[in-house]
GROMACS .gro file of C-alpha atoms in nm:
model
  445
    1MET     CA    1   0.000   0.000   0.000
    2MET     CA    2   0.104   0.360  -0.056
    3VAL     CA    3   0.010   0.660   0.153
    4ASN     CA    4  -0.168   0.945  -0.021
    5SER     CA    5   0.073   1.196   0.128
    6LYS     CA    6   0.352   1.174   0.381
    7THR     CA    7   0.266   1.525   0.492
    8GLU     CA    8  -0.094   1.415   0.545
    9LEU     CA    9   0.024   1.148   0.791
   10PHE     CA   10   0.176   1.415   1.013
   11LYS     CA   11  -0.108   1.660   0.958
   12SER     CA   12  -0.358   1.399   1.076
   13ILE     CA   13  -0.169   1.302   1.388
   14TYR     CA   14  -0.085   1.663   1.480
   15GLU     CA   15  -0.451   1.760   1.441
   16GLY     CA   16  -0.550   1.484   1.682
   17CYS     CA   17  -0.674   1.223   1.434
   18ILE     CA   18  -0.564   0.869   1.351
   19PRO     CA   19  -0.349   0.870   1.033
   20GLU     CA   20  -0.351   0.615   0.750
   21ARG     CA   21  -0.055   0.442   0.913
   22VAL     CA   22   0.209   0.509   1.174
   23PRO     CA   23   0.429   0.799   1.056
   24ILE     CA   24   0.805   0.739   1.056
   25SER     CA   25   1.058   0.999   1.169
   26ALA     CA   26   1.423   0.894   1.180
   27LYS     CA   27   1.725   1.093   1.072
   28LEU     CA   28   2.089   1.028   0.988
   29PRO     CA   29   2.301   1.331   1.080
   30PHE     CA   30   2.520   1.525   0.841
   31GLU     CA   31   2.839   1.346   0.946
   32ALA     CA   32   2.690   0.999   0.889
   33CYS     CA   33   2.566   1.097   0.543
   34ILE     CA   34   2.902   1.236   0.439
   35ASP     CA   35   3.076   0.927   0.574
   36TYR     CA   36   2.839   0.699   0.380
   37ALA     CA   37   2.926   0.884   0.059
   38GLY     CA   38   3.297   0.831   0.126
   39LEU     CA   39   3.372   1.203   0.149
   40SER     CA   40   3.585   1.404   0.388
   41THR     CA   41   3.366   1.510   0.681
   42VAL     CA   42   3.592   1.803   0.768
   43LYS     CA   43   3.593   1.939   0.413
   44ALA     CA   44   3.217   1.898   0.381
   45GLN     CA   45   3.159   2.078   0.712
   46TRP     CA   46   3.355   2.374   0.584
   47THR     CA   47   3.231   2.386   0.224
   48PHE     CA   48   2.907   2.181   0.217
   49GLU     CA   49   3.046   2.025  -0.101
   50GLY     CA   50   2.909   1.679  -0.169
   51ALA     CA   51   2.621   1.718   0.076
   52GLU     CA   52   2.351   1.712  -0.191
   53ASP     CA   53   2.476   1.391  -0.352
   54ALA     CA   54   2.526   1.225  -0.012
   55TYR     CA   55   2.178   1.322   0.103
   56ASP     CA   56   2.019   1.219  -0.226
   57ILE     CA   57   2.169   0.870  -0.215
   58LEU     CA   58   2.029   0.805   0.132
   59CYS     CA   59   1.691   0.963   0.054
   60ARG     CA   60   1.648   0.696  -0.214
   61LYS     CA   61   1.735   0.416   0.029
   62ILE     CA   62   1.559   0.518   0.351
   63HIS     CA   63   1.179   0.521   0.329
   64THR     CA   64   1.086   0.742   0.621
   65ASP     CA   65   0.804   0.996   0.605
   66ALA     CA   66   0.998   1.291   0.743
   67MET     CA   67   1.332   1.392   0.592
   68PRO     CA   68   1.571   1.101   0.666
   69VAL     CA   69   1.892   1.304   0.658
   70GLY     CA   70   2.038   1.625   0.796
   71GLY     CA   71   1.965   1.809   1.115
   72GLU     CA   72   2.180   2.061   1.298
   73GLU     CA   73   2.484   2.083   1.075
   74LYS     CA   74   2.765   2.247   1.271
   75ASN     CA   75   2.930   2.530   1.078
   76PRO     CA   76   3.297   2.555   1.181
   77ALA     CA   77   3.335   2.888   1.002
   78VAL     CA   78   3.105   3.059   1.254
   79PHE     CA   79   3.291   2.909   1.550
   80LYS     CA   80   3.627   3.005   1.403
   81ILE     CA   81   3.527   3.363   1.317
   82LEU     CA   82   3.379   3.422   1.663
   83ASP     CA   83   3.662   3.230   1.837
   84SER     CA   84   3.406   3.020   2.023
   85GLN     CA   85   3.508   2.876   2.359
   86GLY     CA   86   3.220   2.628   2.350
   87TYR     CA   87   3.309   2.470   2.017
   88GLN     CA   88   3.676   2.450   1.933
   89VAL     CA   89   3.791   2.408   1.573
   90THR     CA   90   4.104   2.190   1.588
   91SER     CA   91   4.408   2.219   1.362
   92SER     CA   92   4.268   1.931   1.154
   93GLY     CA   93   3.945   2.127   1.104
   94SER     CA   94   3.722   1.908   1.320
   95ILE     CA   95   3.484   2.047   1.585
   96GLN     CA   96   3.510   1.960   1.954
   97HIS     CA   97   3.268   2.072   2.225
   98SER     CA   98   3.405   2.202   2.554
   99ASP     CA   99   3.244   2.342   2.870
  100CYS     CA  100   3.259   2.716   2.916
  101VAL     CA  101   3.135   2.903   3.225
  102THR     CA  102   2.986   3.236   3.119
  103LEU     CA  103   2.786   3.322   3.433
  104PHE     CA  104   2.956   3.330   3.772
  105SER     CA  105   2.763   3.243   4.087
  106GLU     CA  106   2.798   3.593   4.230
  107GLU     CA  107   2.634   3.738   3.916
  108TYR     CA  108   2.289   3.580   3.953
  109ASP     CA  109   2.124   3.903   4.074
  110ARG     CA  110   2.256   4.097   3.777
  111PHE     CA  111   2.147   3.820   3.543
  112ILE     CA  112   1.797   3.800   3.695
  113GLU     CA  113   1.754   4.176   3.657
  114ASN     CA  114   1.781   4.151   3.277
  115PRO     CA  115   1.895   3.822   3.121
  116MET     CA  116   1.898   3.957   2.764
  117ASP     CA  117   2.126   4.248   2.847
  118PHE     CA  118   2.349   4.016   3.049
  119PHE     CA  119   2.376   3.782   2.752
  120MET     CA  120   2.483   4.065   2.527
  121GLU     CA  121   2.728   4.226   2.769
  122LYS     CA  122   2.876   3.927   2.953
  123VAL     CA  123   2.783   3.584   2.815
  124LEU     CA  124   2.856   3.642   2.447
  125PRO     CA  125   3.198   3.809   2.496
  126ARG     CA  126   3.298   3.528   2.733
  127MET     CA  127   3.178   3.257   2.496
  128PHE     CA  128   3.307   3.429   2.181
  129LYS     CA  129   3.652   3.574   2.242
  130GLY     CA  130   3.646   3.724   1.894
  131LEU     CA  131   3.401   3.985   2.023
  132ASN     CA  132   3.651   4.114   2.280
  133CYS     CA  133   3.779   4.393   2.058
  134ASP     CA  134   3.702   4.751   1.960
  135ALA     CA  135   3.362   4.843   1.816
  136ALA     CA  136   3.476   4.866   1.454
  137GLN     CA  137   3.645   4.526   1.454
  138ARG     CA  138   3.356   4.371   1.646
  139SER     CA  139   3.109   4.492   1.382
  140PHE     CA  140   3.324   4.339   1.110
  141ILE     CA  141   3.349   4.005   1.293
  142LEU     CA  142   2.972   3.992   1.350
  143ALA     CA  143   2.910   4.068   0.983
  144LYS     CA  144   3.142   3.785   0.876
  145ALA     CA  145   2.988   3.539   1.121
  146SER     CA  146   2.634   3.634   1.015
  147THR     CA  147   2.726   3.588   0.651
  148ALA     CA  148   2.871   3.242   0.718
  149PHE     CA  149   2.574   3.139   0.933
  150ASN     CA  150   2.310   3.260   0.687
  151GLU     CA  151   2.493   3.114   0.387
  152ARG     CA  152   2.482   2.770   0.545
  153ALA     CA  153   2.122   2.815   0.659
  154VAL     CA  154   2.021   2.894   0.300
  155GLN     CA  155   2.216   2.594   0.168
  156VAL     CA  156   2.051   2.359   0.416
  157GLY     CA  157   1.705   2.509   0.368
  158GLN     CA  158   1.717   2.493  -0.011
  159LEU     CA  159   1.848   2.137  -0.011
  160THR     CA  160   1.585   2.024   0.238
  161GLN     CA  161   1.306   2.175   0.030
  162LYS     CA  162   1.447   2.030  -0.292
  163LEU     CA  163   1.477   1.675  -0.159
  164GLY     CA  164   1.148   1.701   0.026
  165LYS     CA  165   0.966   1.780  -0.298
  166LYS     CA  166   1.163   1.524  -0.499
  167TYR     CA  167   1.083   1.233  -0.267
  168GLY     CA  168   0.764   1.356  -0.105
  169PHE     CA  169   0.904   1.380   0.248
  170PHE     CA  170   0.720   1.582   0.507
  171THR     CA  171   0.899   1.907   0.592
  172PRO     CA  172   0.755   2.168   0.830
  173PRO     CA  173   0.661   2.501   0.668
  174ALA     CA  174   0.939   2.758   0.656
  175GLY     CA  175   0.960   2.964   0.973
  176SER     CA  176   0.731   2.734   1.174
  177SER     CA  177   0.993   2.564   1.391
  178ALA     CA  178   1.238   2.664   1.661
  179VAL     CA  179   1.494   2.500   1.888
  180VAL     CA  180   1.541   2.618   2.247
  181ARG     CA  181   1.644   2.481   2.586
  182ALA     CA  182   1.444   2.458   2.904
  183PRO     CA  183   1.540   2.758   3.121
  184PHE     CA  184   1.721   2.535   3.372
  185ASP     CA  185   1.909   2.354   3.093
  186LEU     CA  186   2.014   2.683   2.938
  187LEU     CA  187   2.164   2.783   3.272
  188GLY     CA  188   2.332   2.448   3.327
  189ASP     CA  189   2.454   2.369   2.977
  190PHE     CA  190   2.567   2.709   2.854
  191LEU     CA  191   2.608   2.945   3.150
  192ARG     CA  192   2.709   2.765   3.470
  193GLY     CA  193   2.825   2.424   3.346
  194PHE     CA  194   2.737   2.091   3.508
  195LYS     CA  195   2.966   2.140   3.806
  196GLY     CA  196   2.851   2.497   3.865
  197ILE     CA  197   2.478   2.431   3.845
  198SER     CA  198   2.513   2.126   4.073
  199SER     CA  199   2.688   2.341   4.333
  200ASP     CA  200   2.425   2.614   4.297
  201LEU     CA  201   2.146   2.363   4.362
  202ARG     CA  202   2.298   2.291   4.702
  203ARG     CA  203   2.393   2.648   4.797
  204ILE     CA  204   2.152   2.890   4.627
  205PRO     CA  205   1.858   2.696   4.477
  206GLU     CA  206   1.628   2.997   4.508
  207LYS     CA  207   1.855   3.196   4.275
  208ILE     CA  208   1.827   2.927   4.008
  209GLY     CA  209   1.448   2.934   4.030
  210MET     CA  210   1.443   3.312   3.997
  211ALA     CA  211   1.684   3.296   3.704
  212CYS     CA  212   1.466   3.036   3.528
  213ASP     CA  213   1.160   3.259   3.559
  214ALA     CA  214   1.358   3.564   3.448
  215LEU     CA  215   1.463   3.375   3.134
  216LEU     CA  216   1.106   3.315   3.015
  217PRO     CA  217   1.059   3.636   2.809
  218PHE     CA  218   1.397   3.571   2.647
  219GLN     CA  219   1.307   3.208   2.570
  220ILE     CA  220   0.970   3.308   2.427
  221PHE     CA  221   1.147   3.550   2.194
  222ARG     CA  222   1.356   3.258   2.072
  223GLY     CA  223   1.094   2.983   2.084
  224LEU     CA  224   0.783   3.140   1.929
  225PRO     CA  225   0.837   3.146   1.550
  226GLN     CA  226   0.670   3.398   1.322
  227ASN     CA  227   0.497   3.138   1.106
  228VAL     CA  228   0.307   2.936   1.364
  229SER     CA  229   0.168   2.615   1.215
  230VAL     CA  230   0.028   2.284   1.339
  231LEU     CA  231   0.296   2.123   1.119
  232GLY     CA  232   0.575   2.306   1.298
  233SER     CA  233   0.695   2.282   1.657
  234THR     CA  234   0.937   2.418   1.912
  235PHE     CA  235   1.190   2.146   1.989
  236ILE     CA  236   1.318   2.136   2.348
  237PRO     CA  237   1.587   1.881   2.435
  238LEU     CA  238   1.554   1.816   2.809
  239HIS     CA  239   1.887   1.742   2.973
  240PHE     CA  240   1.924   1.792   3.348
  241ALA     CA  241   1.594   1.645   3.470
  242GLY     CA  242   1.737   1.294   3.485
  243TYR     CA  243   2.040   1.403   3.686
  244ILE     CA  244   1.889   1.611   3.967
  245ARG     CA  245   1.688   1.523   4.277
  246PRO     CA  246   1.310   1.490   4.238
  247LYS     CA  247   1.252   1.781   4.478
  248ASP     CA  248   1.479   2.003   4.267
  249PHE     CA  249   1.291   1.894   3.956
  250GLU     CA  250   0.957   1.974   4.117
  251ASN     CA  251   1.053   2.308   4.273
  252ILE     CA  252   1.310   2.449   4.030
  253TYR     CA  253   1.331   2.268   3.695
  254TRP     CA  254   0.965   2.211   3.614
  255PRO     CA  255   0.770   2.532   3.698
  256SER     CA  256   0.937   2.759   3.442
  257LEU     CA  257   0.940   2.488   3.174
  258LYS     CA  258   0.567   2.422   3.219
  259LYS     CA  259   0.488   2.793   3.196
  260PHE     CA  260   0.698   2.822   2.881
  261ILE     CA  261   0.522   2.530   2.709
  262GLU     CA  262   0.176   2.655   2.812
  263TYR     CA  263   0.251   3.007   2.689
  264LEU     CA  264   0.359   2.881   2.347
  265TYR     CA  265   0.054   2.654   2.326
  266CYS     CA  266  -0.178   2.946   2.400
  267HIS     CA  267  -0.014   3.131   2.111
  268GLY     CA  268  -0.064   2.842   1.869
  269GLN     CA  269   0.276   2.673   1.897
  270VAL     CA  270   0.311   2.310   2.008
  271CYS     CA  271   0.630   2.185   2.173
  272GLN     CA  272   0.823   1.868   2.098
  273LEU     CA  273   1.024   1.746   2.397
  274PHE     CA  274   1.319   1.508   2.384
  275CYS     CA  275   1.313   1.338   2.723
  276GLU     CA  276   1.677   1.245   2.774
  277ASN     CA  277   1.756   0.963   3.015
  278ASP     CA  278   1.474   0.807   3.220
  279TRP     CA  279   1.159   1.017   3.274
  280MET     CA  280   0.938   0.742   3.419
  281ARG     CA  281   0.909   0.910   3.760
  282TYR     CA  282   0.790   1.230   3.593
  283LEU     CA  283   0.518   1.095   3.361
  284ASP     CA  284   0.242   1.255   3.570
  285TYR     CA  285   0.407   1.594   3.523
  286LEU     CA  286   0.424   1.540   3.146
  287TYR     CA  287   0.058   1.443   3.140
  288GLU     CA  288  -0.038   1.788   3.273
  289LEU     CA  289   0.107   1.963   2.968
  290PRO     CA  290  -0.130   2.091   2.695
  291PRO     CA  291  -0.296   1.820   2.481
  292GLY     CA  292  -0.103   1.720   2.172
  293THR     CA  293   0.239   1.789   2.320
  294ARG     CA  294   0.494   1.572   2.137
  295PHE     CA  295   0.737   1.352   2.328
  296ILE     CA  296   1.048   1.165   2.217
  297PHE     CA  297   1.159   0.924   2.489
  298GLU     CA  298   1.511   0.792   2.519
  299TYR     CA  299   1.433   0.524   2.779
  300GLY     CA  300   1.131   0.394   2.964
  301ASP     CA  301   0.852   0.142   3.003
  302ALA     CA  302   0.659   0.167   2.676
  303GLN     CA  303   0.337   0.026   2.822
  304LYS     CA  304   0.336   0.264   3.118
  305ILE     CA  305   0.413   0.560   2.890
  306LYS     CA  306   0.126   0.459   2.658
  307ASP     CA  307  -0.115   0.408   2.947
  308THR     CA  308  -0.027   0.744   3.106
  309LEU     CA  309   0.013   0.970   2.804
  310GLY     CA  310  -0.127   0.789   2.501
  311LYS     CA  311  -0.474   0.944   2.487
  312LYS     CA  312  -0.365   1.303   2.541
  313HIS     CA  313  -0.020   1.335   2.386
  314ILE     CA  314   0.192   1.211   2.094
  315ILE     CA  315   0.462   0.955   2.172
  316SER     CA  316   0.776   0.859   1.981
  317GLY     CA  317   1.125   0.724   2.048
  318LEU     CA  318   1.212   0.433   2.282
  319TYR     CA  319   1.343   0.189   2.018
  320PRO     CA  320   1.707   0.140   2.129
  321LEU     CA  321   1.942   0.245   1.852
  322THR     CA  322   2.217   0.021   1.993
  323TYR     CA  323   2.002  -0.284   1.918
  324LEU     CA  324   2.056  -0.227   1.546
  325LYS     CA  325   2.428  -0.279   1.594
  326THR     CA  326   2.416  -0.600   1.796
  327ALA     CA  327   2.107  -0.795   1.685
  328THR     CA  328   2.016  -0.980   1.366
  329LYS     CA  329   1.789  -0.819   1.110
  330GLN     CA  330   1.493  -1.035   1.214
  331LYS     CA  331   1.542  -0.959   1.582
  332CYS     CA  332   1.555  -0.588   1.499
  333ILE     CA  333   1.225  -0.619   1.316
  334ASP     CA  334   1.077  -0.819   1.604
  335LYS     CA  335   1.180  -0.543   1.843
  336ALA     CA  336   0.996  -0.291   1.626
  337LYS     CA  337   0.686  -0.514   1.640
  338GLU     CA  338   0.702  -0.507   2.021
  339TYR     CA  339   0.693  -0.128   2.035
  340ILE     CA  340   0.431  -0.099   1.761
  341ASP     CA  341   0.197  -0.346   1.935
  342ILE     CA  342   0.213  -0.135   2.251
  343LEU     CA  343   0.229   0.219   2.117
  344ALA     CA  344   0.038   0.224   1.787
  345PRO     CA  345  -0.319   0.128   1.898
  346GLY     CA  346  -0.542   0.434   1.918
  347GLY     CA  347  -0.298   0.653   1.725
  348ASN     CA  348  -0.085   0.930   1.876
  349TYR     CA  349   0.234   0.741   1.788
  350ILE     CA  350   0.519   0.832   1.555
  351PHE     CA  351   0.781   0.563   1.505
  352SER     CA  352   1.134   0.678   1.578
  353PHE     CA  353   1.444   0.550   1.749
  354ASP     CA  354   1.549   0.658   2.097
  355LYS     CA  355   1.792   0.906   1.942
  356ASN     CA  356   1.956   0.991   1.611
  357PRO     CA  357   2.287   0.808   1.552
  358LEU     CA  358   2.599   1.013   1.613
  359SER     CA  359   2.783   0.839   1.332
  360LEU     CA  360   2.742   0.566   1.073
  361ASN     CA  361   2.955   0.335   1.288
  362SER     CA  362   2.700   0.343   1.571
  363ILE     CA  363   2.442   0.146   1.371
  364ASN     CA  364   2.409  -0.134   1.119
  365LEU     CA  365   2.259   0.057   0.826
  366GLU     CA  366   2.107  -0.257   0.675
  367ASN     CA  367   1.914  -0.324   0.997
  368TYR     CA  368   1.821   0.044   1.025
  369ILE     CA  369   1.663   0.038   0.678
  370ALA     CA  370   1.497  -0.301   0.737
  371VAL     CA  371   1.320  -0.175   1.049
  372ILE     CA  372   1.198   0.140   0.874
  373ASP     CA  373   1.073  -0.062   0.576
  374TYR     CA  374   0.887  -0.297   0.809
  375VAL     CA  375   0.709  -0.008   0.981
  376ALA     CA  376   0.620   0.153   0.647
  377GLU     CA  377   0.466  -0.169   0.519
  378ASN     CA  378   0.292  -0.308   0.828
  379THR     CA  379   0.137  -0.036   1.044
  380TRP     CA  380  -0.183   0.056   0.860
  381TYR     CA  381  -0.487   0.168   1.057
  382THR     CA  382  -0.837   0.047   0.973
  383ASN     CA  383  -0.997   0.347   1.146
  384ALA     CA  384  -0.800   0.634   0.989
  385GLY     CA  385  -0.962   0.971   1.042
  386GLU     CA  386  -1.116   0.892   1.380
  387LEU     CA  387  -1.048   1.125   1.672
  388ALA     CA  388  -0.739   1.032   1.872
  389ILE     CA  389  -0.715   1.335   2.102
  390ASP     CA  390  -1.039   1.486   2.233
  391ARG     CA  391  -0.910   1.832   2.322
  392LYS     CA  392  -1.247   1.940   2.463
  393ARG     CA  393  -1.211   1.673   2.728
  394TYR     CA  394  -0.907   1.846   2.875
  395GLY     CA  395  -1.052   2.197   2.889
  396THR     CA  396  -0.878   2.520   2.806
  397VAL     CA  397  -0.519   2.600   2.899
  398THR     CA  398  -0.476   2.919   3.100
  399CYS     CA  399  -0.205   3.133   2.948
  400PRO     CA  400   0.063   3.217   3.207
  401ALA     CA  401   0.133   3.584   3.270
  402ILE     CA  402   0.487   3.640   3.143
  403PRO     CA  403   0.635   3.990   3.112
  404GLU     CA  404   0.736   4.128   2.774
  405LEU     CA  405   1.102   4.107   2.682
  406LYS     CA  406   1.270   4.435   2.768
  407THR     CA  407   1.618   4.511   2.642
  408LYS     CA  408   1.803   4.799   2.487
  409TYR     CA  409   1.951   4.564   2.228
  410LEU     CA  410   1.634   4.492   2.032
  411GLU     CA  411   1.471   4.767   1.830
  412ASN     CA  412   1.103   4.781   1.924
  413ASP     CA  413   1.009   5.139   1.834
  414PHE     CA  414   1.122   5.292   1.506
  415SER     CA  415   0.919   5.612   1.532
  416GLU     CA  416   1.209   5.828   1.647
  417ARG     CA  417   1.418   5.730   1.346
  418ASP     CA  418   1.151   5.745   1.078
  419THR     CA  419   0.900   6.027   1.045
  420THR     CA  420   0.666   5.821   0.828
  421ASP     CA  421   0.402   5.590   0.969
  422ILE     CA  422   0.544   5.251   1.056
  423ASP     CA  423   0.287   5.000   0.941
  424GLU     CA  424   0.274   4.644   1.064
  425VAL     CA  425   0.448   4.504   0.758
  426MET     CA  426   0.752   4.728   0.801
  427SER     CA  427   0.766   4.675   1.175
  428ARG     CA  428   0.750   4.296   1.139
  429GLN     CA  429   1.020   4.298   0.873
  430LEU     CA  430   1.255   4.511   1.081
  431ARG     CA  431   1.202   4.297   1.390
  432LYS     CA  432   1.291   3.992   1.184
  433TYR     CA  433   1.650   4.111   1.153
  434ASP     CA  434   1.683   4.125   1.532
  435THR     CA  435   1.571   3.763   1.539
  436VAL     CA  436   1.813   3.659   1.264
  437LEU     CA  437   2.117   3.803   1.443
  438MET     CA  438   2.019   3.667   1.784
  439ASN     CA  439   1.946   3.328   1.632
  440MET     CA  440   2.296   3.313   1.487
  441LEU     CA  441   2.463   3.402   1.816
  442LEU     CA  442   2.251   3.180   2.039
  443ARG     CA  443   2.251   2.878   1.806
  444SER     CA  444   2.631   2.901   1.808
  445LEU     CA  445   2.663   2.881   2.188
   0.00000   0.00000   0.00000
């Protein structure tokens, strides 16, 4: 059987209906694709040469419904131009991640007062040593970095659209998606580091909670795209929840994250959460999120997840990627059957693995393809079109009161610089450039 439209599969499930069959979302990263094509990963990272051919080959072989290749391609040119301390470009041209503390514990009060201004004045110069220079040189460096970032973004966007149309893959509408961190994870991963945030939890937990709340206007600026669509989403990889005490999760990690997700939902944007590590003890918290929230689980009891979340939310993940490397093809297919039998009934299930592979060596590609082919051929629903999520049952979501983002670094009023009337079209277009620059800097952290 053939689906009428791969996009329609996702549209149905995102609108709360049972699709024709279980949609498939699995992705090989840039490095794995380049490796499969036998090309130099370092050269391709710098030039993007060979990416189209490498992607095209795998698009013909892997029969997913969403784009089976790509993702967050790291651009070493941006890191090199900015002299990033978080991503180091080695002499061989490869990229290595390293921890960088950009907020000191004694600076919490200043940060809480205005996180956006603190980012601009303290975090970015500490993360990007290339910005520690005079104003003229700094402007030149930012212009070069923006050019490199936007050039790659255009290359990736055009290639994604081209291959999506060629093979019929589902791709979210342009400008309908965003990637952000939970407020606590932003603090821990990019500002304080694992050691610093762990110490802060013991010494000054109240400061972390205040900082998380203070970050919400900033995160909404980053996480609410201009082109809101049911086919888009705001992706939030959740990191620290599995490594902190339950009481710290309940009192510090969760409140700001829940408010953030509810605010976006009330403005038409659904969130997709990657639940890293084991979230079984927090399923009841996840249940309380707005209906139709999308979850990717790394670990967990599939039956308990289905029983707790399956009628209100959309579930994916769980299939262990490592199994593809160690088991026979038939056992890999049998493992897929196990998850499908539990998670597919009643809809609200997208097949995916527990994570995307870091490299081609981490999987057996033949088994990877065999599992995807099995799902594509054997997960048809007989009741497609029926309601899977009854949103009326869960009532309305109250929109949290979150202050507007206030900062001197974003242009919000153009009236003093332009004597003509500023209509909504002009204002929206000018604000877009603020977003473009901030997106480049923050995505490069």
